[in-house]
Each structure stands twice: as C-alpha cells, then as structure tokens.
Coordinates of C-alpha atoms in Angstrom, one line a residue:
Chain A
M1 CA 0.0 0.0 0.0
G2 CA 2.8 2.4 0.9
N3 CA 4.0 4.4 -2.1
L4 CA 5.7 7.7 -1.4
W5 CA 5.9 8.6 -5.1
L6 CA 2.2 8.1 -5.5
H7 CA 1.7 10.5 -2.6
R8 CA 4.1 13.1 -4.0
Y9 CA 2.3 12.8 -7.4
A10 CA -1.1 13.3 -5.7
V11 CA 0.3 16.4 -4.0
L12 CA 1.5 17.7 -7.3
L13 CA -1.9 17.2 -8.8
A14 CA -3.5 19.2 -5.9
V15 CA -1.0 22.0 -6.4
C16 CA -1.7 22.1 -10.1
T17 CA -5.5 22.1 -9.4
L18 CA -5.1 25.1 -7.2
F19 CA -3.3 26.8 -10.0
L20 CA -6.2 25.8 -12.3
V21 CA -8.6 27.4 -9.9
I22 CA -6.5 30.6 -10.0
A23 CA -6.5 30.5 -13.8
G24 CA -10.3 30.0 -13.9
A25 CA -10.9 32.8 -11.5
S26 CA -8.7 35.1 -13.6
V27 CA -11.0 34.4 -16.6
T28 CA -14.1 35.6 -14.7
S29 CA -12.3 38.5 -13.0
N30 CA -10.9 39.8 -16.3
Q31 CA -14.3 39.3 -18.0
A32 CA -12.7 37.1 -20.5
G33 CA -15.2 34.3 -20.5
L34 CA -16.2 34.8 -24.1
S35 CA -12.9 35.9 -25.5
V36 CA -12.7 32.5 -27.3
P37 CA -16.1 31.8 -28.8
D38 CA -15.7 28.2 -29.8
W39 CA -14.9 24.9 -27.9
P40 CA -13.1 22.6 -27.7
L41 CA -10.7 24.3 -30.1
S42 CA -9.9 28.0 -29.8
Y43 CA -10.7 30.0 -32.9
G44 CA -10.4 26.6 -34.7
Q45 CA -6.9 26.1 -33.5
V46 CA -5.0 24.3 -30.8
M47 CA -2.9 27.3 -30.1
P48 CA -4.3 30.7 -31.0
E49 CA -2.5 34.0 -30.6
M50 CA -2.4 34.7 -26.9
K51 CA -3.5 38.4 -26.7
G52 CA -6.2 40.2 -24.7
G53 CA -8.8 38.0 -23.1
V54 CA -7.6 35.0 -25.1
F55 CA -4.6 34.8 -22.8
F56 CA -6.8 34.2 -19.8
E57 CA -9.4 31.9 -21.5
H58 CA -7.1 29.8 -23.6
G59 CA -4.5 29.8 -20.8
H60 CA -7.2 28.4 -18.5
R61 CA -8.0 25.7 -21.1
M62 CA -4.3 24.7 -21.3
V63 CA -3.9 24.4 -17.6
A64 CA -7.2 22.4 -17.4
S65 CA -6.0 20.0 -20.1
A66 CA -2.8 19.5 -18.1
V67 CA -4.8 18.8 -14.9
G68 CA -7.1 16.4 -16.8
F69 CA -4.1 14.5 -18.2
L70 CA -2.5 14.4 -14.7
T71 CA -5.8 13.1 -13.3
I72 CA -5.9 10.3 -15.9
I73 CA -2.4 9.2 -14.7
L74 CA -3.4 9.4 -11.1
A75 CA -6.6 7.2 -11.6
I76 CA -4.5 4.6 -13.5
W77 CA -1.7 4.7 -10.8
L78 CA -4.2 4.3 -8.0
W79 CA -5.9 1.4 -9.9
R80 CA -2.5 -0.3 -10.3
A81 CA -0.7 0.5 -7.1
D82 CA -3.2 1.1 -4.3
D83 CA -4.6 -2.0 -2.6
R84 CA -7.6 -0.2 -1.0
P85 CA -10.7 -0.7 -3.3
W86 CA -12.2 2.6 -2.1
M87 CA -9.1 4.5 -3.1
R88 CA -9.2 3.0 -6.6
K89 CA -12.8 4.1 -6.8
L90 CA -11.8 7.6 -5.6
G91 CA -9.3 7.8 -8.4
W92 CA -12.0 7.0 -11.0
L93 CA -14.3 9.5 -9.3
A94 CA -11.7 12.2 -9.7
L95 CA -11.4 11.4 -13.3
A96 CA -15.1 11.5 -13.8
A97 CA -15.2 14.9 -12.0
V98 CA -12.5 16.4 -14.2
I99 CA -14.2 15.2 -17.4
L100 CA -17.6 16.6 -16.2
Q101 CA -15.8 19.9 -15.3
G102 CA -14.4 20.1 -18.8
L103 CA -17.8 19.5 -20.3
L104 CA -19.4 22.2 -18.1
G105 CA -16.6 24.6 -19.2
G106 CA -17.4 23.8 -22.8
L107 CA -21.1 24.3 -22.2
T108 CA -20.4 27.7 -20.6
V109 CA -18.7 28.9 -23.7
R110 CA -21.1 27.3 -26.2
Y111 CA -24.2 28.7 -24.6
L112 CA -22.7 32.2 -23.8
L113 CA -22.2 31.9 -20.1
P114 CA -25.5 30.5 -18.8
K115 CA -25.6 31.3 -15.1
P116 CA -26.5 27.9 -13.7
V117 CA -23.8 26.2 -15.8
S118 CA -21.2 28.8 -14.9
I119 CA -22.0 28.5 -11.2
A120 CA -21.9 24.7 -11.4
H121 CA -18.5 24.9 -13.1
A122 CA -17.2 27.2 -10.3
C123 CA -18.5 24.9 -7.6
L124 CA -17.3 21.7 -9.2
A125 CA -13.8 23.3 -9.5
Q126 CA -13.6 23.7 -5.8
L127 CA -15.1 20.3 -5.1
F128 CA -12.5 18.7 -7.4
F129 CA -9.7 20.6 -5.7
S130 CA -10.9 19.2 -2.3
L131 CA -11.0 15.8 -3.8
T132 CA -7.4 16.0 -4.9
V133 CA -6.4 17.3 -1.5
V134 CA -8.1 14.4 0.3
I135 CA -6.6 11.9 -2.1
A136 CA -3.1 13.4 -1.3
M137 CA -4.0 13.0 2.4
F138 CA -5.1 9.3 2.0
T139 CA -1.9 8.4 0.2
S140 CA 0.3 10.1 2.8
P141 CA 2.5 8.1 5.2
A142 CA 0.8 9.8 8.2
W143 CA -2.6 8.4 7.0
R144 CA -1.1 4.9 6.9
N145 CA 0.1 5.2 10.5
G146 CA -3.5 4.7 11.4
P147 CA -6.0 6.7 13.5
V148 CA -5.7 7.7 17.1
Y149 CA -9.1 7.3 18.5
V150 CA -10.7 9.8 20.9
Q151 CA -14.1 9.7 22.5
D152 CA -16.8 12.3 21.9
T153 CA -19.5 12.7 24.5
G154 CA -20.6 16.2 23.7
W155 CA -23.6 17.5 21.9
P156 CA -23.7 18.6 19.1
S157 CA -21.3 15.9 18.1
L158 CA -18.0 16.8 16.4
R159 CA -18.9 14.7 13.4
F160 CA -22.2 16.6 12.9
V161 CA -20.5 20.0 13.3
S162 CA -17.7 19.1 10.9
L163 CA -20.0 17.8 8.3
L164 CA -22.4 20.8 8.6
T165 CA -19.4 23.2 8.4
S166 CA -18.2 21.5 5.2
L167 CA -21.6 21.7 3.6
A168 CA -21.9 25.3 4.7
V169 CA -18.6 26.1 3.0
L170 CA -19.8 24.5 -0.2
A171 CA -23.0 26.6 0.0
Q172 CA -20.9 29.7 0.6
V173 CA -18.8 28.8 -2.5
A174 CA -22.0 28.6 -4.5
L175 CA -23.2 32.0 -3.2
G176 CA -19.9 33.5 -4.1
A177 CA -20.1 32.0 -7.6
G178 CA -23.6 33.2 -7.9
F179 CA -22.5 36.7 -7.1
R180 CA -19.5 36.6 -9.5
H181 CA -21.7 35.4 -12.3
R182 CA -24.4 38.0 -11.5
A183 CA -27.2 35.6 -10.6
F184 CA -27.8 37.8 -7.5
G185 CA -26.2 40.6 -5.4
V186 CA -23.5 40.4 -2.8
T187 CA -25.8 40.4 0.2
P188 CA -26.3 36.5 0.4
H189 CA -22.6 36.0 0.1
I190 CA -21.8 38.5 2.9
L191 CA -24.4 37.1 5.2
G192 CA -23.2 33.6 4.3
A193 CA -19.6 34.6 5.1
M194 CA -20.6 35.7 8.6
L195 CA -22.3 32.4 9.3
V196 CA -19.7 30.2 7.7
T197 CA -16.9 32.0 9.5
A198 CA -18.7 31.4 12.8
L199 CA -19.2 27.7 12.0
L200 CA -15.5 27.3 11.0
L201 CA -14.3 29.0 14.2
L202 CA -16.8 26.9 16.2
L203 CA -15.5 23.7 14.8
C204 CA -11.9 24.7 15.5
A205 CA -12.9 25.8 19.0
F206 CA -14.5 22.4 19.7
V207 CA -11.4 20.7 18.5
L208 CA -8.8 22.8 20.3
T209 CA -10.6 23.0 23.6
Q210 CA -11.5 19.3 23.8
Y211 CA -8.9 17.5 21.6
G212 CA -5.9 19.8 22.0
S213 CA -3.7 16.8 22.7
H214 CA -4.6 15.0 19.5
S215 CA -1.8 16.2 17.1
I216 CA -3.7 15.5 13.8
L217 CA -6.9 17.2 14.8
R218 CA -5.0 20.1 16.5
R219 CA -2.9 20.7 13.4
S220 CA -5.9 20.5 11.1
A221 CA -7.8 23.0 13.3
W222 CA -4.9 25.5 13.3
V223 CA -4.5 25.2 9.5
L224 CA -8.2 25.9 9.1
I225 CA -8.1 28.9 11.4
G226 CA -5.2 30.4 9.5
I227 CA -6.9 29.9 6.1
T228 CA -10.2 31.2 7.4
F229 CA -8.7 34.5 8.7
L230 CA -6.8 35.0 5.5
Q231 CA -10.0 34.3 3.5
V232 CA -12.1 36.8 5.6
L233 CA -9.4 39.5 5.1
L234 CA -9.2 38.8 1.4
G235 CA -13.0 39.0 1.1
I236 CA -13.1 42.3 2.8
A237 CA -10.2 43.7 0.7
A238 CA -11.8 42.4 -2.5
Y239 CA -15.1 44.0 -1.6
M240 CA -13.5 47.3 -0.8
A241 CA -11.4 47.2 -4.0
R242 CA -14.6 46.5 -6.0
L243 CA -16.4 49.4 -4.3
T244 CA -13.7 51.9 -5.3
V245 CA -14.1 51.1 -9.0
L246 CA -17.9 50.5 -9.0
N247 CA -18.7 52.4 -12.1
A248 CA -15.5 51.7 -14.1
V249 CA -15.7 49.8 -17.4
A250 CA -12.8 47.4 -16.6
P251 CA -12.0 46.1 -13.2
S252 CA -8.8 47.5 -11.5
L253 CA -5.7 45.3 -11.2
A254 CA -6.0 45.3 -7.4
A255 CA -9.7 44.2 -7.6
V256 CA -8.7 41.4 -10.0
V257 CA -5.8 40.2 -7.9
L258 CA -7.7 40.3 -4.6
T259 CA -10.7 38.6 -6.1
V260 CA -8.7 35.8 -7.7
F261 CA -6.8 35.2 -4.4
H262 CA -10.2 35.3 -2.6
V263 CA -11.5 32.5 -4.9
A264 CA -8.3 30.5 -4.5
T265 CA -8.3 30.8 -0.7
G266 CA -12.0 29.8 -0.8
A267 CA -10.8 26.6 -2.5
L268 CA -8.2 26.2 0.3
T269 CA -10.9 26.8 2.9
M270 CA -13.1 24.1 1.4
A271 CA -10.3 21.6 1.1
A272 CA -9.2 22.3 4.7
S273 CA -12.7 21.9 6.0
A274 CA -13.1 18.7 4.0
A275 CA -9.8 17.4 5.4
I276 CA -10.7 18.1 9.0
T277 CA -14.1 16.5 8.5
V278 CA -12.4 13.4 7.2
Q279 CA -10.0 13.4 10.1
V280 CA -12.9 13.8 12.6
F281 CA -14.8 10.9 11.1
R282 CA -11.7 8.8 11.2
N283 CA -10.4 9.6 14.7
V284 CA -13.4 10.7 16.8
R285 CA -15.8 8.0 18.0
S286 CA -19.1 8.4 19.8
R287 CA -19.1 6.8 23.3
E288 CA -22.1 4.6 22.7
R289 CA -20.6 2.8 19.8
D290 CA -16.9 2.6 20.4
V291 CA -16.0 3.0 24.0
S292 CA -15.9 -0.8 24.6
S293 CA -13.8 -1.3 21.5
P294 CA -10.4 -2.8 22.1
E295 CA -8.9 -0.5 19.6
F296 CA -10.0 2.5 21.6
R297 CA -7.3 4.6 23.2
T298 CA -7.0 8.3 24.1
A299 CA -4.9 10.8 22.2
S300 CA -3.0 11.9 25.3
Chain B
M1 CA -43.7 43.2 54.0
V2 CA -43.5 45.6 51.1
A3 CA -39.9 44.5 50.5
D4 CA -41.1 40.9 50.2
Y5 CA -43.7 41.8 47.6
I6 CA -41.0 43.8 45.7
A7 CA -38.7 40.8 45.9
L8 CA -41.5 38.7 44.5
T9 CA -41.2 40.7 41.3
K10 CA -37.5 40.0 40.8
P11 CA -36.6 43.7 40.5
R12 CA -33.1 43.2 39.1
I13 CA -34.3 41.0 36.3
T14 CA -37.2 43.3 35.6
W15 CA -34.7 46.2 35.4
L16 CA -32.8 44.3 32.7
I17 CA -36.0 43.6 30.8
L18 CA -37.0 47.2 30.9
M19 CA -33.6 48.2 29.6
S20 CA -34.1 45.8 26.6
T21 CA -37.6 47.2 26.1
G22 CA -36.3 50.7 26.0
V23 CA -33.7 49.9 23.4
G24 CA -36.4 48.3 21.3
Y25 CA -38.6 51.3 21.7
F26 CA -36.0 53.8 20.6
F27 CA -35.2 51.8 17.4
G28 CA -39.0 51.4 16.7
A29 CA -39.5 55.1 17.2
R30 CA -36.9 56.2 14.6
D31 CA -39.3 58.7 13.1
G32 CA -40.1 60.4 16.4
W33 CA -41.2 59.3 19.8
T34 CA -43.5 60.5 22.5
W35 CA -43.0 60.4 26.3
T36 CA -46.4 59.1 27.0
V37 CA -46.2 56.0 24.8
L38 CA -42.7 55.3 26.2
L39 CA -43.9 55.6 29.7
H40 CA -46.9 53.4 29.1
S41 CA -44.7 50.8 27.4
V42 CA -42.2 50.8 30.2
I43 CA -44.8 50.7 33.0
G44 CA -46.8 48.0 31.1
T45 CA -43.8 45.8 30.4
G46 CA -42.6 46.3 34.0
L47 CA -45.9 45.2 35.4
I48 CA -46.2 42.2 33.1
A49 CA -42.6 41.2 33.8
S50 CA -43.1 41.6 37.5
G51 CA -46.3 39.6 37.4
T52 CA -44.6 36.8 35.4
A53 CA -41.8 36.7 37.9
G54 CA -44.3 36.4 40.8
L55 CA -46.3 33.7 39.1
N56 CA -43.1 31.8 38.4
Q57 CA -42.1 32.0 42.0
W58 CA -45.6 30.8 43.0
W59 CA -45.3 27.9 40.6
E60 CA -41.9 26.9 41.8
Y61 CA -41.9 27.6 45.5
E62 CA -41.5 23.9 46.5
S63 CA -38.4 23.4 44.4
D64 CA -37.1 26.9 45.4
S65 CA -37.2 25.7 49.0
K66 CA -34.8 22.9 48.1
M67 CA -32.1 25.2 46.7
Q68 CA -29.8 27.3 48.8
R69 CA -29.8 30.0 46.1
T70 CA -33.6 30.4 46.3
E71 CA -34.7 29.1 49.7
D72 CA -34.9 32.6 51.1
R73 CA -37.4 33.8 48.5
P74 CA -40.6 35.2 50.1
I75 CA -42.8 32.2 49.5
P76 CA -40.5 29.3 50.5
A77 CA -39.4 31.4 53.5
H78 CA -43.1 31.8 54.5
R79 CA -43.1 35.6 54.4
I80 CA -45.8 35.6 51.8
S81 CA -48.4 32.9 51.4
P82 CA -48.7 31.2 48.1
R83 CA -52.3 32.3 47.7
N84 CA -51.4 36.0 48.3
A85 CA -48.5 35.7 45.9
L86 CA -50.8 34.2 43.2
I87 CA -53.3 37.0 43.6
F88 CA -50.7 39.7 43.6
A89 CA -48.8 38.4 40.6
T90 CA -52.0 37.8 38.6
L91 CA -53.2 41.4 39.3
L92 CA -49.8 42.7 38.2
S93 CA -49.9 40.7 35.0
L94 CA -53.4 41.8 34.2
A95 CA -52.6 45.4 34.9
G96 CA -49.6 45.2 32.7
F97 CA -51.6 43.7 29.8
L98 CA -54.2 46.4 30.0
E99 CA -51.6 49.1 30.3
L100 CA -49.9 47.9 27.1
W101 CA -53.2 47.4 25.3
L102 CA -54.6 50.9 26.2
G103 CA -51.3 52.9 26.5
A104 CA -49.3 51.5 23.6
N105 CA -51.2 49.2 21.2
P106 CA -52.9 45.8 21.1
L107 CA -49.9 44.2 19.3
T108 CA -47.6 45.1 22.2
A109 CA -50.1 43.8 24.7
L110 CA -50.4 40.5 22.8
L111 CA -46.6 40.1 22.6
G112 CA -46.5 40.7 26.4
L113 CA -49.1 38.0 26.9
F114 CA -47.2 35.6 24.6
T115 CA -44.1 36.2 26.7
L116 CA -45.9 35.5 29.9
A117 CA -47.6 32.4 28.6
T118 CA -44.5 30.8 27.0
Y119 CA -42.4 31.5 30.1
L120 CA -45.0 30.1 32.5
F121 CA -46.6 27.3 30.6
I122 CA -43.8 26.1 28.4
Y123 CA -40.4 27.0 30.0
T124 CA -41.2 26.6 33.7
P125 CA -42.8 23.1 33.5
L126 CA -40.2 21.8 31.0
K127 CA -37.3 22.7 33.3
R128 CA -37.9 19.5 35.2
V129 CA -38.3 17.4 32.0
T130 CA -35.5 18.3 29.6
P131 CA -32.4 20.5 29.3
H132 CA -33.9 21.8 26.0
S133 CA -36.1 24.0 28.2
T134 CA -33.4 26.6 28.1
T135 CA -33.8 26.9 24.3
L136 CA -37.6 27.3 24.7
G137 CA -37.1 29.7 27.6
A138 CA -34.8 31.9 25.5
I139 CA -37.8 32.8 23.3
P140 CA -39.8 34.7 26.0
G141 CA -36.4 35.9 27.3
A142 CA -35.7 37.6 24.0
M143 CA -39.1 39.2 23.7
P144 CA -38.5 42.6 25.6
P145 CA -36.8 44.5 22.7
M146 CA -39.5 43.3 20.4
I147 CA -42.2 44.5 22.8
G148 CA -40.5 47.9 22.9
Y149 CA -40.2 48.0 19.2
A150 CA -43.8 47.1 18.6
A151 CA -44.9 49.7 21.1
A152 CA -43.2 52.5 19.1
R153 CA -43.8 51.2 15.6
G154 CA -47.0 49.2 15.9
A155 CA -45.4 46.5 13.7
I156 CA -42.6 43.9 13.8
T157 CA -39.8 44.4 11.2
L158 CA -36.4 42.9 10.4
E159 CA -34.9 45.4 12.9
A160 CA -37.0 44.0 15.7
W161 CA -36.0 40.5 14.8
A162 CA -32.3 41.5 14.8
L163 CA -32.7 42.8 18.4
F164 CA -34.6 39.6 19.3
A165 CA -31.8 37.4 17.8
I166 CA -29.1 39.2 19.8
L167 CA -30.9 38.7 23.1
F168 CA -31.9 35.2 22.2
L169 CA -28.3 34.1 21.7
W170 CA -26.9 36.1 24.5
Q171 CA -28.9 34.2 27.1
F172 CA -27.4 30.7 26.5
P173 CA -23.8 31.4 27.9
H174 CA -25.4 33.5 30.6
F175 CA -27.8 30.9 31.9
Y176 CA -25.5 27.9 31.4
A177 CA -22.8 29.8 33.4
I178 CA -25.4 30.3 36.3
A179 CA -26.5 26.7 36.0
W180 CA -22.9 25.5 36.1
M181 CA -22.2 27.5 39.3
Y182 CA -25.4 26.2 41.0
R183 CA -25.5 22.8 39.4
E184 CA -25.8 21.0 42.8
D185 CA -28.6 23.3 43.8
Y186 CA -30.5 22.6 40.6
S187 CA -29.9 18.9 40.9
R188 CA -31.4 18.9 44.4
A189 CA -34.5 20.6 43.1
G190 CA -34.9 18.2 40.2
I191 CA -34.3 20.9 37.6
K192 CA -32.7 19.4 34.5
M193 CA -30.6 22.2 33.3
L194 CA -27.8 21.1 30.9
P195 CA -24.9 21.4 33.4
V196 CA -26.9 19.2 35.7
V197 CA -27.4 16.3 33.3
D198 CA -24.1 16.8 31.4
Q199 CA -21.8 15.5 34.1
N200 CA -18.4 16.0 32.3
G201 CA -19.5 19.3 30.8
D202 CA -18.7 18.5 27.2
S203 CA -22.1 19.5 25.9
T204 CA -22.4 22.5 28.1
V205 CA -19.1 24.1 27.0
R206 CA -20.0 23.3 23.4
Q207 CA -23.3 25.1 23.8
I208 CA -21.6 28.1 25.4
L209 CA -19.1 28.2 22.5
L210 CA -21.8 27.7 19.9
Y211 CA -24.0 30.6 21.1
S212 CA -21.2 33.0 22.0
I213 CA -19.6 32.5 18.5
L214 CA -22.9 32.8 16.7
L215 CA -23.6 36.0 18.6
V216 CA -20.6 37.7 16.8
P217 CA -22.1 37.7 13.3
V218 CA -25.7 38.3 14.6
S219 CA -24.6 41.3 16.6
M220 CA -23.4 42.8 13.3
L221 CA -27.0 42.8 11.9
P222 CA -27.9 46.2 13.4
R223 CA -25.1 47.7 11.4
Y224 CA -26.0 45.8 8.3
L225 CA -29.6 47.0 8.6
G226 CA -28.5 50.6 9.0
M227 CA -29.7 50.8 12.6
T228 CA -26.2 51.7 13.9
G229 CA -22.9 53.0 12.7
N230 CA -19.3 51.8 12.6
I231 CA -18.5 52.6 16.2
Y232 CA -21.2 50.2 17.2
L233 CA -19.8 47.6 14.8
A234 CA -16.3 47.9 16.2
G235 CA -17.6 47.8 19.8
A236 CA -19.8 44.8 19.1
L237 CA -16.8 42.9 17.6
I238 CA -14.7 43.6 20.7
L239 CA -17.5 42.6 23.0
G240 CA -18.1 39.5 21.0
V241 CA -14.4 38.5 21.2
M242 CA -14.5 39.1 24.9
Y243 CA -17.6 36.9 25.3
C244 CA -16.1 34.2 23.1
Y245 CA -12.9 34.3 25.0
A246 CA -14.8 33.7 28.3
G247 CA -16.5 30.7 26.6
F248 CA -13.2 29.4 25.3
S249 CA -11.7 29.7 28.8
I250 CA -14.4 27.7 30.4
A251 CA -14.1 25.1 27.7
K252 CA -10.4 24.7 28.6
N253 CA -10.9 25.0 32.4
R254 CA -14.2 23.7 33.6
T255 CA -14.4 25.2 37.0
R256 CA -16.8 27.4 38.9
M257 CA -14.4 30.3 38.7
Y258 CA -14.4 30.2 34.9
A259 CA -18.2 29.9 34.9
R260 CA -18.3 33.0 37.0
R261 CA -16.2 34.7 34.3
V262 CA -18.6 33.8 31.6
L263 CA -21.4 35.2 33.8
L264 CA -19.4 38.4 34.3
A265 CA -18.7 38.7 30.6
S266 CA -22.4 38.3 29.9
I267 CA -23.3 41.0 32.4
I268 CA -20.8 43.4 30.8
Y269 CA -21.8 42.5 27.3
L270 CA -25.4 43.4 27.1
P271 CA -25.5 46.9 28.7
V272 CA -22.4 48.0 26.9
L273 CA -23.8 46.7 23.6
Y274 CA -27.1 48.5 24.2
C275 CA -25.2 51.7 25.0
L276 CA -23.2 51.4 21.8
M277 CA -26.4 50.9 19.9
L278 CA -28.2 53.9 21.3
G279 CA -25.1 56.1 21.1
D280 CA -24.3 55.3 17.5
R281 CA -27.6 55.6 15.8
P282 CA -27.2 57.4 12.4
H283 CA -30.7 58.9 12.4
V284 CA -30.3 60.7 15.7

C-alpha cells in the first residue's frame, strides 16, 4: 500500500489544481469568459494567438488540459498501485469529475455563459480541488500510520458540526459563484460569510478545547483557522477594491488580484474543512458505539 | 412586607427587561417618539414582567425551598403565602396587559401576553423534564426589545428580529454559566438544566461556545440593517471577542471560577452593547 511517489504525485496534482482554480478565477475577474467563442478548439486552432482576453481563456483551457491529463495518470496509478478498493474508486471518481468539469466549461462557452452552468462549473472546480487534497491525504505516510481514537460525549457531536461546516462552506462557495456570475447581489454572500466563519471557528474551538492533545486534529484546526482568517481579510479587501471602482468599465488590477486570491483561498478553505471533516470521522468516536472497542485509546 | 412583595417581582431582572424594552422602543421610534407611549410601554412591560416573575415563584416555590440560592425567597421562607402571591402576581400581569393594550397598542399587549404564557406554561414546567427547556425559555427571554419596538412602531420588522436574535443568543452562555455555578442546587431541586445532566461538561461548553460565537455575526446585523454606525460595529466585535474568550476559557478550564467569568462577561456584554447601539444611531 505504501507508495511515497504516488503520494508526491497526488500532492503535485493538488497544487496544479489550485493553479487551475486561480486560472479559472482570472477568466471571470478579467471578464474574458467569451474571449474565445468556440470549444473545444480556440478559434479553430489548438494554439491561438495569446492576446487580450484570449490569454486568460485559452490559458485556462491549457492548464485544465494538463490537470485532466495528470488526473488520468493518477486514476490509473491508484488502480494499479493502491490495494484499497475505495481508493481506486476515488481515483476514477476524480477522473469523472474532471471530465464533467471540462464539459461544463465547454457548455459555458457554447451557450454564452448561462448562469446555472457557470455557477456549477465554479462549484465543481472547488469540489475537485478538495477531492485532490483528500486523495493526497489518503496516500500520505501519516494516514497509513492509522487513526488515534478519541471519545466524543458532547452535543452537538463533532462529526455533525464538521459535516455541517463543510456543507456550509460549499453553499458559501455557491453563493460567491452566484454573485460573481451576476445571478444575484453580494448580500447573500456577505451574510453567508458571517455564518460560515462562525461555524468554522466553532468547529476549531471544539477541536482545540476538547482534543488539543490530538496532534492530527489540532494541526488540522490551526490550518483551518489560518486559512479562514486569510479568507475573511481577502474577502473584505476584494469587496473594498470593488467598491472603489464600482462604475469603471474594466476592473482594476487590485480588484482582480484580490478577487482571484479570494477565490483560491476559498478553495483552500473548502479543502481544509473537508480534510478536518475526514479526520474527525476517522479519529473521533461516539461513546455509545466505540468505548468498549479494544482499539480505543485516548490521544493523550 | 413591602420589601417581600417587591422581591417577588425579581426587580433586578425586571430592570434588565426594561432596559431591553427601552432599546427596542428607541429603534422602533426612529421617526419620532413620545414620552407618553414610552412611559406606558415601560410601565406595562414592567408590570407584566413583575407579574410573570411572581407567578413563576408561586409555581416553583416547592423546588425553590430545596435550593440554597432560592430558599430565602418570600414564598419558600413563608413571608408571603402562596395564595397572596398568586393574587398579587395575577393582578400585576393583568394590569400590565391592560396598560400595554390601552397605553401602547394591542400588538404590544399580545406580545407581552405571549411572553408570559410561554415563560410560565412552556419553559417553567419543562425545566424538570428536559435540558432543552433553556432553548424554549430563551424565546420569551428575548421578547422585551420586540415588545418595545412594537410599542413604538405598531409592527414587527427585520430590525426588531435582529434585536430579538441578539438577546436570544446572549442568554445561553449567561444561563449555562449560572446553572454551572449552582448545578448541585439545581440537581437537588430536580431541575434538568444542561450542566446538571451533562456531568463531564462536554455538551455545556459546546453550547456556550456555539452561542457566543454565533452571537458575533448576529450582533453585526444592526449595522447591516442601517440601525447603527461603525462605532457600534467595532464595539460589538470587541465585546463578541470578549464573550467568546470567556466561553473558550471555560471550555479549557471547567471550573466554577471560569463559569463566573462567563457570567461576568455576559453581564458586561449586554448593557455595553445597548449603550453602543443607542449612542451610534445614524438617524439621531
């Protein structure tokens, strides 16, 4: 089962996917979504002249193609090298997701940026990134060392809170995508940000106050806190930058950069919340079910 | 004798209720307010709150006699008979209802009656049945600003709901801290507050954290709705961090001393937040 190179490759795919998210966000922020009117080719060519909005749109397609290719290799590698059946399935799921994502991207171009498709494309991008991150986690040596079980007697349970938080982050991603693609105003996204931030901090507070001695959970919580604060700051900064150029024809460079990083950090937030949720489900057991289990031991 | 009847009305809690009612009134009366309606609202709410407190003490005098914290209340200490307390509290409640109906408006009186009914007939009996009684009890507990708002405006708007939401969430850490400090007392009286049934405190600290953290975004709603300015926003954030920190501390150190700190933080939080709200109104 142990294959360090497979893990390193999975990490590479996750990094490339984050870069793909940045490239995709740059297309929307630079209003370059229709710079290339055809798909799958660009102006009937594999490599058009990279000027104006074509740079962003075709550049996004090139990075997407590379990530798609890397995902095919990962799926095959997992199928050949990983002895866990569920991991092999996860590899194929990643491949299916990246193909679907490519099709959604194509539909977005072909049908002139239909909002539901564009929003679905944005959400699936973040889901796919989370998937690559958890695959990298599952292939890591730390994962193979096995869980360190801890008992959960509190209500609401940590499992419930972590799952709810991850779903809330996904909903918040959808609200952000809806705002960026002009399906609705910024209000739902701002209100959602307040609620999701509270949930993220709550989850981390539960973990740090009750499982502070569990190194995996503690580390996951601190990473999530760091990313959350960065994301809130970037969100506020992006909003302020947007306000200053409200009536401008083209967005300012600062607004573009801040928004793109806000989207990328959103992807990191979602991946970090997915990762901590997976770790909670793996390490934290409810008393009723597991306290008598011989495998049970405390983190301390 | 007079002091005992005053004690029956729980004057300190009634004072807090009136403060919340006043805040609600001033936000409801943004387009102008009159002394007479304000006076009728305060007197009516004060009467109905005092009556509810008296009826509550009449209902619970047997369990009050089993708790050190409450055994010296007028009925369990036999300074007022249960029958006299019932008559007194009923008259106060009735007077309060009529005062709100005639002096303010029927909506306000009905909100007052709803508060009395939910507190007495839902929260009070459920205290012996389930720890979820605190959640149900937080509903009448959060009604005062809504009553004040309705008295001024004659209607309930998003602004009133924002004030309701703040007070609703604020109560949980406050009451869980009190219940933690007096958990043995509550246990003796058969009152199933969360810290009584949750022996290791895991659920209690989670509830304290949950509501204190949720209070932070909810306390920003008045700014978002244009009821207050940025000074309020900054103050609410600082107060929210202070309240969360107290919750975080008790989650790490589950002792009576830290429960007292949560209680202290809650007592500081609400009046200061209300002062910031009233002091930073853009329409004044």
